[in-house]
mmCIF file of N, CA, C and O in Angstrom:
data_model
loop_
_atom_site.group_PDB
_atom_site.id
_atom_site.type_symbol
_atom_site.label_atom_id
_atom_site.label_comp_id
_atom_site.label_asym_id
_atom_site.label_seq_id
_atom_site.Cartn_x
_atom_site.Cartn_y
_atom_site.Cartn_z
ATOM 1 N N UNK A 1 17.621 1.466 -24.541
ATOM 2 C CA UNK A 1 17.334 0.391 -23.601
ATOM 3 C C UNK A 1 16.690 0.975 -22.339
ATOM 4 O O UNK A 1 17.127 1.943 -21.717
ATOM 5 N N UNK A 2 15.517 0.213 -22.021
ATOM 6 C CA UNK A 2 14.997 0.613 -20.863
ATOM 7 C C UNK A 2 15.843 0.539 -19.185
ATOM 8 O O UNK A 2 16.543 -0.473 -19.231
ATOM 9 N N UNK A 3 15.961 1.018 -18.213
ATOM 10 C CA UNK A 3 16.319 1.215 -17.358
ATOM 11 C C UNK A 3 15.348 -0.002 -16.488
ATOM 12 O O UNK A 3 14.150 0.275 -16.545
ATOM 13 N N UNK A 4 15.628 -1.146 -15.788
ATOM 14 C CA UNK A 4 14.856 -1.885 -14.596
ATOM 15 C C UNK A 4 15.450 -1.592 -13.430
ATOM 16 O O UNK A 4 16.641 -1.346 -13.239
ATOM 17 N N UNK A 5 14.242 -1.645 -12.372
ATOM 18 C CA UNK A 5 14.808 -1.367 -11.022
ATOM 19 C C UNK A 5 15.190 -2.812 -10.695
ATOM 20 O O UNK A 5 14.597 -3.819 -11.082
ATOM 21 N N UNK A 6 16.409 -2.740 -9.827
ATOM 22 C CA UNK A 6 16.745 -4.213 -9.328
ATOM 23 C C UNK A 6 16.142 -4.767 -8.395
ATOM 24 O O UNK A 6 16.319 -5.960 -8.148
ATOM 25 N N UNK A 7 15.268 -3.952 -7.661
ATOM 26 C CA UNK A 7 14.154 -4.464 -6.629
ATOM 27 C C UNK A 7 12.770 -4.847 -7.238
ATOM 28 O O UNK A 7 12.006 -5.265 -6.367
ATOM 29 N N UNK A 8 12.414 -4.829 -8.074
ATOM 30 C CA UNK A 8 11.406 -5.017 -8.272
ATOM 31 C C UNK A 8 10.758 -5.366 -9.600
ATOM 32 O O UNK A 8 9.568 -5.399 -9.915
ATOM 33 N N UNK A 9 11.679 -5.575 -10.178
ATOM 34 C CA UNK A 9 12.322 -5.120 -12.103
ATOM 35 C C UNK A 9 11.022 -4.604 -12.768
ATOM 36 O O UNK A 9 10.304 -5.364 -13.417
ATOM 37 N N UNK A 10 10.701 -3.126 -12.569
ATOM 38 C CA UNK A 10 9.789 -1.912 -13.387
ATOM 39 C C UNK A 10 10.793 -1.162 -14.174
ATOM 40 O O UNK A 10 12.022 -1.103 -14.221
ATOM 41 N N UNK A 11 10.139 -0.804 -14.565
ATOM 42 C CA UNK A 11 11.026 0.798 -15.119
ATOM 43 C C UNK A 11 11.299 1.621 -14.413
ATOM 44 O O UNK A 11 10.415 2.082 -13.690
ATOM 45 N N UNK A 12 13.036 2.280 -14.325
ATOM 46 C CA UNK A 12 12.910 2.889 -13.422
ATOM 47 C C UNK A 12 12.144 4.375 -13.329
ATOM 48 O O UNK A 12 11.614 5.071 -14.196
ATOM 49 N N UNK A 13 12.327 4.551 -11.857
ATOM 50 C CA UNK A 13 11.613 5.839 -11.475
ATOM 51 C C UNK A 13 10.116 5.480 -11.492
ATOM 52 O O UNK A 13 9.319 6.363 -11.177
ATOM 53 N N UNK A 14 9.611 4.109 -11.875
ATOM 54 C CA UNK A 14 8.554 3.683 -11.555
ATOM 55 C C UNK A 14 8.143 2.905 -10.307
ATOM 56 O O UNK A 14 8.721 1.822 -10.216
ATOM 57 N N UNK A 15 7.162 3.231 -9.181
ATOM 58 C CA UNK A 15 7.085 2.832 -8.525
ATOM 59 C C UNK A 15 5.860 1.470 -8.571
ATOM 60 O O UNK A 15 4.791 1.616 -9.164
ATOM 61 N N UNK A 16 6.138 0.503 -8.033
ATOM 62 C CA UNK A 16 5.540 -0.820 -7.891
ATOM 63 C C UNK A 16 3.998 -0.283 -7.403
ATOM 64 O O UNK A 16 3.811 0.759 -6.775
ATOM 65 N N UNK A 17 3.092 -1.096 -7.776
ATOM 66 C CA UNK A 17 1.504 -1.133 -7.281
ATOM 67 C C UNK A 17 1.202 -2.191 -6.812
ATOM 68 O O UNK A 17 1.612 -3.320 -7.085
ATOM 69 N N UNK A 18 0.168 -1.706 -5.791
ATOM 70 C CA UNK A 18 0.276 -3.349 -4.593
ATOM 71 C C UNK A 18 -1.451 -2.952 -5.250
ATOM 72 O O UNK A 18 -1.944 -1.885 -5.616
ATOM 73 N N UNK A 19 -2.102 -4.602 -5.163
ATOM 74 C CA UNK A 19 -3.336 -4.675 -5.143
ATOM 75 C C UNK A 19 -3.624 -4.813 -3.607
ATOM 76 O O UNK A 19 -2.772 -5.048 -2.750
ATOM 77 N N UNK A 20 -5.305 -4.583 -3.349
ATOM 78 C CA UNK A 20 -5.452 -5.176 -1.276
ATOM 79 C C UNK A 20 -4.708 -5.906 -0.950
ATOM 80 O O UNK A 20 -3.831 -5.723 -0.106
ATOM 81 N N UNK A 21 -5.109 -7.689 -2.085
ATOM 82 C CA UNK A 21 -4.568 -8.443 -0.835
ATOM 83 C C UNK A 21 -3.428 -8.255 -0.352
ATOM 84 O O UNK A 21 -3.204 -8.271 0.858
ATOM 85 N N UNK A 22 -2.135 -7.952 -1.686
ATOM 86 C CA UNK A 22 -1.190 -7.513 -1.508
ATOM 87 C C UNK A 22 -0.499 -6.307 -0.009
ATOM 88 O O UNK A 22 0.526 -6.358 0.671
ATOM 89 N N UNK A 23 -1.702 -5.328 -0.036
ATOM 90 C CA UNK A 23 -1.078 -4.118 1.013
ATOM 91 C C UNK A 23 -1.494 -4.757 2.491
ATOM 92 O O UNK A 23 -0.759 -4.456 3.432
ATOM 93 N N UNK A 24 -2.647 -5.632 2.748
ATOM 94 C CA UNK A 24 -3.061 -6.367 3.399
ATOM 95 C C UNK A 24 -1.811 -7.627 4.344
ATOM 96 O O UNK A 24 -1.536 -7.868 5.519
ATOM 97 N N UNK A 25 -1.356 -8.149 2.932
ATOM 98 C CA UNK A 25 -0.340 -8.718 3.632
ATOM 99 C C UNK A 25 0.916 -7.778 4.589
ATOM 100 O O UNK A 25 1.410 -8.032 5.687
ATOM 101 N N UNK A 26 1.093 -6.909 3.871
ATOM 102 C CA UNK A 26 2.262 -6.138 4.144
ATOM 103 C C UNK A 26 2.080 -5.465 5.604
ATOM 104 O O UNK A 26 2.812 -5.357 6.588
ATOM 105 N N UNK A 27 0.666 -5.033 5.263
ATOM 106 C CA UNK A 27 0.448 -4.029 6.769
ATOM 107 C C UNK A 27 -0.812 -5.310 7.986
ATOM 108 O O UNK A 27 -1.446 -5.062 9.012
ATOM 109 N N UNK A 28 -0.698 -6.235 7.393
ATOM 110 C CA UNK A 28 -1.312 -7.114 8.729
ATOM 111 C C UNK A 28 -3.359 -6.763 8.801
ATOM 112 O O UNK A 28 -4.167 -7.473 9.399
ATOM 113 N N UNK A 29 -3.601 -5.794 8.188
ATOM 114 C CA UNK A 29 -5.374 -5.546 8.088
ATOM 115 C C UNK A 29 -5.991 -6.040 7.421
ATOM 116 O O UNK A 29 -5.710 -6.167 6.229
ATOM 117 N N UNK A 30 -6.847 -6.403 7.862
ATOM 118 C CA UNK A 30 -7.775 -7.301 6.906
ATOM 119 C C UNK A 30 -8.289 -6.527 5.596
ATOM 120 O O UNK A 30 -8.376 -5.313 5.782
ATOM 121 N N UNK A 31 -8.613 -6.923 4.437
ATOM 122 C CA UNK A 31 -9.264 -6.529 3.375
ATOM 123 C C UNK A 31 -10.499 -5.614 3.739
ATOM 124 O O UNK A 31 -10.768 -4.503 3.284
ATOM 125 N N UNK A 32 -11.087 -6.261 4.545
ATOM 126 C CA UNK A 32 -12.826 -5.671 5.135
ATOM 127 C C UNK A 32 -12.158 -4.291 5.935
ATOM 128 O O UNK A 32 -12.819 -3.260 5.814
ATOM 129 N N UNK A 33 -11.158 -4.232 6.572
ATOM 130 C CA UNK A 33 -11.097 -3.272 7.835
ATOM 131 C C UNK A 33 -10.026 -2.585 6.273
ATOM 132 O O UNK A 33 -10.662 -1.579 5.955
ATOM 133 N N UNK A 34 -9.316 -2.652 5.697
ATOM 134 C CA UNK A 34 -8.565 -1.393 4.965
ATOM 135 C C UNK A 34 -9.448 -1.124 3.605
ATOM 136 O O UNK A 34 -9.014 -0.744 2.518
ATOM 137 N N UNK A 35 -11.051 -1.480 4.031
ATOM 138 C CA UNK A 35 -11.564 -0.978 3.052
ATOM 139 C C UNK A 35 -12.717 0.409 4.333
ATOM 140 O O UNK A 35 -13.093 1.516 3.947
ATOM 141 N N UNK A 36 -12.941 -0.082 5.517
ATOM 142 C CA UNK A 36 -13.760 0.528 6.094
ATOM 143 C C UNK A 36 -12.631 2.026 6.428
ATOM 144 O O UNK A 36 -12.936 3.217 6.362
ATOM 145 N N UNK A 37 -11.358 1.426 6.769
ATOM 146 C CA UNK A 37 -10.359 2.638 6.898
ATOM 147 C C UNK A 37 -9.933 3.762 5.898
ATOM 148 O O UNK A 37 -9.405 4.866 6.032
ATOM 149 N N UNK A 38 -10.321 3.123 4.986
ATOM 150 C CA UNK A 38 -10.534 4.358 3.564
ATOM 151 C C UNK A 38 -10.894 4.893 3.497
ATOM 152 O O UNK A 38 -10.307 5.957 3.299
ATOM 153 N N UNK A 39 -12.166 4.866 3.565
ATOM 154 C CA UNK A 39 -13.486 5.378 3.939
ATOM 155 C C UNK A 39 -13.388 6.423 5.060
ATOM 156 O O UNK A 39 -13.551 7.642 5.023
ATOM 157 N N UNK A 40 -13.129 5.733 5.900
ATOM 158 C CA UNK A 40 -13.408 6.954 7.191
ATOM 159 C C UNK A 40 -11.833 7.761 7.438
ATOM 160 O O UNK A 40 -11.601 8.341 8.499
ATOM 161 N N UNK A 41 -10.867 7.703 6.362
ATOM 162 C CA UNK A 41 -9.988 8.871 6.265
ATOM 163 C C UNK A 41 -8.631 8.327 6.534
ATOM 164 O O UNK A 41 -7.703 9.110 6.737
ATOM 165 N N UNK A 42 -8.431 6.909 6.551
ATOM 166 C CA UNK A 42 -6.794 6.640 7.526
ATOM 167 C C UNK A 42 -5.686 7.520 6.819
ATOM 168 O O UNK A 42 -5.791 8.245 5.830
ATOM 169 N N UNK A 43 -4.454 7.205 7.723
ATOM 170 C CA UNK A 43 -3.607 7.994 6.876
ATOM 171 C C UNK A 43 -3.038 7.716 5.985
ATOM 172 O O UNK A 43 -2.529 8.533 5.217
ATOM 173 N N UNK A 44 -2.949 5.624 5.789
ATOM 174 C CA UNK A 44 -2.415 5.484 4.349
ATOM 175 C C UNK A 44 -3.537 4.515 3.683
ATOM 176 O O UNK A 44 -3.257 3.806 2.716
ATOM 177 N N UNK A 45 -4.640 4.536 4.187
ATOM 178 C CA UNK A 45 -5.153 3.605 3.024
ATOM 179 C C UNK A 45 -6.126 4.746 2.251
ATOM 180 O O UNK A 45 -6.625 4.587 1.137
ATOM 181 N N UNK A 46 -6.247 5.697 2.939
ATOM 182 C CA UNK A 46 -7.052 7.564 1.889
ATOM 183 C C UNK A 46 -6.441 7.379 0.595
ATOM 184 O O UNK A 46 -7.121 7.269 -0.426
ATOM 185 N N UNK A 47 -4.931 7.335 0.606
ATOM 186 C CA UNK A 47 -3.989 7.378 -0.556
ATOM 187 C C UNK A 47 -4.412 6.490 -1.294
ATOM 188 O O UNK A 47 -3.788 6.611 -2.349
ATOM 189 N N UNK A 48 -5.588 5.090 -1.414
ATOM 190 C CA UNK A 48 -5.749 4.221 -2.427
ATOM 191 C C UNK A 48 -6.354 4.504 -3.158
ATOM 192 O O UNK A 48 -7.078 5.428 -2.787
ATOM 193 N N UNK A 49 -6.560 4.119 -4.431
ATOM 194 C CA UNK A 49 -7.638 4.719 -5.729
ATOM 195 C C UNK A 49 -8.220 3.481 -6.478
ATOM 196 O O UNK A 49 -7.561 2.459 -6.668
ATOM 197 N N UNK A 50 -9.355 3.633 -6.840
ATOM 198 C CA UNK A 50 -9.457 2.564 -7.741
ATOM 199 C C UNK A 50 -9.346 2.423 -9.060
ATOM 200 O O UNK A 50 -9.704 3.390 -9.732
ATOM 201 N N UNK A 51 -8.808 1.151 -9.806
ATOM 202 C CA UNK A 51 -8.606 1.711 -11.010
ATOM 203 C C UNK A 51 -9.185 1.395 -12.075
ATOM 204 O O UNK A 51 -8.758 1.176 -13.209
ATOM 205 N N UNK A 52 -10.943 1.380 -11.298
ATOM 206 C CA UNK A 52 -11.717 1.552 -12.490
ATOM 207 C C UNK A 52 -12.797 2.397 -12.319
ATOM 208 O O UNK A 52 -12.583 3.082 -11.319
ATOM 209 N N UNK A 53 -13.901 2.678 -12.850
ATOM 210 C CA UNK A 53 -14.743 3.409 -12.985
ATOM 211 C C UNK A 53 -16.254 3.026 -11.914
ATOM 212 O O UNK A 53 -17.094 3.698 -11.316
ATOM 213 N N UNK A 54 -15.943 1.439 -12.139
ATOM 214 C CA UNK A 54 -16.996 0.437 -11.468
ATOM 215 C C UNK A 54 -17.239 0.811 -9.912
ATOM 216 O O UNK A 54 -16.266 1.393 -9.433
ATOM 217 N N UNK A 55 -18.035 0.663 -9.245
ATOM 218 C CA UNK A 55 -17.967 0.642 -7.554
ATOM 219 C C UNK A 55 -17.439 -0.676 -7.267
ATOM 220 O O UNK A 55 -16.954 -0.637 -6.137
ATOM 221 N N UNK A 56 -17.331 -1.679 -7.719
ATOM 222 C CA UNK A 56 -16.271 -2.715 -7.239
ATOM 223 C C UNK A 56 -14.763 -2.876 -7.708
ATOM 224 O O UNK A 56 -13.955 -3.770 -7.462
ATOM 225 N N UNK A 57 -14.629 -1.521 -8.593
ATOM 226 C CA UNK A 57 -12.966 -1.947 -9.250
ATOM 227 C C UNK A 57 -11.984 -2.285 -7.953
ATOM 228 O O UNK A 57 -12.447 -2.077 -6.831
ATOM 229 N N UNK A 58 -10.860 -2.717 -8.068
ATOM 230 C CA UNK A 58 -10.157 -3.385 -7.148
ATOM 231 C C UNK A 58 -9.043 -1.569 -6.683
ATOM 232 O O UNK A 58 -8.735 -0.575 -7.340
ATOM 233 N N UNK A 59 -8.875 -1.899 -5.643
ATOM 234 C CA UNK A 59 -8.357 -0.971 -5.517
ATOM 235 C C UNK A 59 -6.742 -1.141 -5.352
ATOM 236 O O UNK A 59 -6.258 -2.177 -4.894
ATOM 237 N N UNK A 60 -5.863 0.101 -5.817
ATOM 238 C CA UNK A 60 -4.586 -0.124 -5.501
ATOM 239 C C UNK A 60 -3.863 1.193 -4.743
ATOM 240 O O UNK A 60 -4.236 2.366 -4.718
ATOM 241 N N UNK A 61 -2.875 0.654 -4.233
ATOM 242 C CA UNK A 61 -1.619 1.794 -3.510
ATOM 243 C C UNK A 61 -0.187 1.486 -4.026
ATOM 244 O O UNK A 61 -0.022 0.502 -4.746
ATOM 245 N N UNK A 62 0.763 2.217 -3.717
ATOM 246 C CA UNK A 62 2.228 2.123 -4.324
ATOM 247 C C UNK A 62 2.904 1.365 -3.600
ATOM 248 O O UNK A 62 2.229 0.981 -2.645
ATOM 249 N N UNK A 63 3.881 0.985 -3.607
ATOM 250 C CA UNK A 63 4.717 0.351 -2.580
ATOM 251 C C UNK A 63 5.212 0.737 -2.033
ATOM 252 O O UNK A 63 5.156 0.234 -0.911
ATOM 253 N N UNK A 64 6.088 1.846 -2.168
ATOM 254 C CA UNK A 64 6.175 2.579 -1.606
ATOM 255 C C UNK A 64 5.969 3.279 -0.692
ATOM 256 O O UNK A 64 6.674 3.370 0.313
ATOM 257 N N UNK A 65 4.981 3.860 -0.924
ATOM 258 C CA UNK A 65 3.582 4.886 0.599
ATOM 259 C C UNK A 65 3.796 3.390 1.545
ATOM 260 O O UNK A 65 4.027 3.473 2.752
ATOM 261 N N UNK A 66 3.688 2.030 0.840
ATOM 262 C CA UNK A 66 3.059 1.114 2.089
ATOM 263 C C UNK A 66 4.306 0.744 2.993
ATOM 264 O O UNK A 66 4.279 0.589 4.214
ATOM 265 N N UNK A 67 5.276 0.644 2.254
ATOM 266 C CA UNK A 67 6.950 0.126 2.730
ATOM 267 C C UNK A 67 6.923 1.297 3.802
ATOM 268 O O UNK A 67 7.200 0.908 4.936
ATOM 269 N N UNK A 68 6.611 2.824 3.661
ATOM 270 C CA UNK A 68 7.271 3.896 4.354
ATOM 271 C C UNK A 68 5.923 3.895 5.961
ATOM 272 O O UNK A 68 6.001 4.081 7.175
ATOM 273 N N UNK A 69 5.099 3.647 5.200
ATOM 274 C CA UNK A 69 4.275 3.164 6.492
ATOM 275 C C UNK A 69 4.654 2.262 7.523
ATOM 276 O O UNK A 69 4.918 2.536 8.694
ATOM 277 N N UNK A 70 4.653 1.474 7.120
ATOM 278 C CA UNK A 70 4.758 0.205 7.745
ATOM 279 C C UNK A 70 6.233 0.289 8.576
ATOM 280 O O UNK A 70 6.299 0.049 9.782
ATOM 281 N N UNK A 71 7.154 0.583 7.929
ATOM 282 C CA UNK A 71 8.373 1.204 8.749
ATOM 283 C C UNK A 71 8.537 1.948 9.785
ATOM 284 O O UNK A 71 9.224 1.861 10.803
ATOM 285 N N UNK A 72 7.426 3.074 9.162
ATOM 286 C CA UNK A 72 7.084 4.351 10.322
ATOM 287 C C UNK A 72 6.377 3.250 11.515
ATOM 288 O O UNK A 72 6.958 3.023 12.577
ATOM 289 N N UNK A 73 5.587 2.877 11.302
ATOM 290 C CA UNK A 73 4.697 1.602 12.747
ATOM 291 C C UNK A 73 6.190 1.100 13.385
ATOM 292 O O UNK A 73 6.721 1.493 14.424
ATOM 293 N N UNK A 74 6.580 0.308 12.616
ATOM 294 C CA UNK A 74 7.266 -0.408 13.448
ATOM 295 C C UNK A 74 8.265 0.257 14.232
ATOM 296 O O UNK A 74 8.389 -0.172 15.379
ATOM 297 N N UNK A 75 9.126 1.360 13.824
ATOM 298 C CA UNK A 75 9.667 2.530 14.097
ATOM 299 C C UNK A 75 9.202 2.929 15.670
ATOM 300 O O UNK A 75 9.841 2.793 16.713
ATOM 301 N N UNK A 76 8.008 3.410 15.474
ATOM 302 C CA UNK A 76 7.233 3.469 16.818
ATOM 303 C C UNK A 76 6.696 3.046 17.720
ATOM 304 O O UNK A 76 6.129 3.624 18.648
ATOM 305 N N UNK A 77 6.919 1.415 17.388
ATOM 306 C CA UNK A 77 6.269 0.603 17.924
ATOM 307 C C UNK A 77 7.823 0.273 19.130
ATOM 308 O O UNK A 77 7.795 0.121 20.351
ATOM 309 N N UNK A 78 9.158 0.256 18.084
ATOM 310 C CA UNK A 78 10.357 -0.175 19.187
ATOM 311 C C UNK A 78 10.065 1.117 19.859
ATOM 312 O O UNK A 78 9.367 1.094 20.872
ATOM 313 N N UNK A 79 10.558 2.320 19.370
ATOM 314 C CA UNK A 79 10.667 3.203 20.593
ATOM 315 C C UNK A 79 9.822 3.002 22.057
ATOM 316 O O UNK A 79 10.369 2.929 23.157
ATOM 317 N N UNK A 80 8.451 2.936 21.823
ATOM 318 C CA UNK A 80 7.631 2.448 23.087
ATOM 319 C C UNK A 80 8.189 1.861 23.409
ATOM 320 O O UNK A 80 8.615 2.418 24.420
ATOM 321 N N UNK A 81 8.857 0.512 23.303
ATOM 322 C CA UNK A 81 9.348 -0.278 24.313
ATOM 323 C C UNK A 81 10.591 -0.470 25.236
ATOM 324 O O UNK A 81 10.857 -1.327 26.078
ATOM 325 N N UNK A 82 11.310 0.716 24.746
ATOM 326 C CA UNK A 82 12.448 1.127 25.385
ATOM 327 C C UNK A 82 11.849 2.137 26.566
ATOM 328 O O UNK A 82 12.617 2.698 27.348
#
């Protein structure tokens, strides 16, 4: 019997794949700007790949990398305000 994660029900030790719109929602950037940020090197949208061969395949990231991001922001975002 396969193992599911209860967060997300994959297999475990498998981590979830966000498509754009998906990482888009999560981290608040537009589609257009976390495609120009790829490009010019950010620190988590570099990590995306596409998963096809095409110059328009759709691109994806883990959920992971984006959850630990997005944490790290906000993370830093309270400290400033103290």
């Amino acid at each position: 019997m396969i193992e599911r994660c209860t967060r997300c029900g994959t297999c475990d030790g498998v981590d979830r794949v966000l498509n754009i719109h998906q990482v888009s929602a999560r981290t608040g950037d537009s589609i257009d700007r976390i495609r120009h940020l790829r490009v010019a090197g950010h620190e988590l949208y570099s990590q995306a790949w596409k998963s096809g061969d095409s110059p328009n395949a759709p691109l994806r990231l883990e959920q992971s990398k984006v959850e630990a991001w997005v944490s790290a922001r906000r993370q830093a975002g309270s400290r400033g305000l103290s």
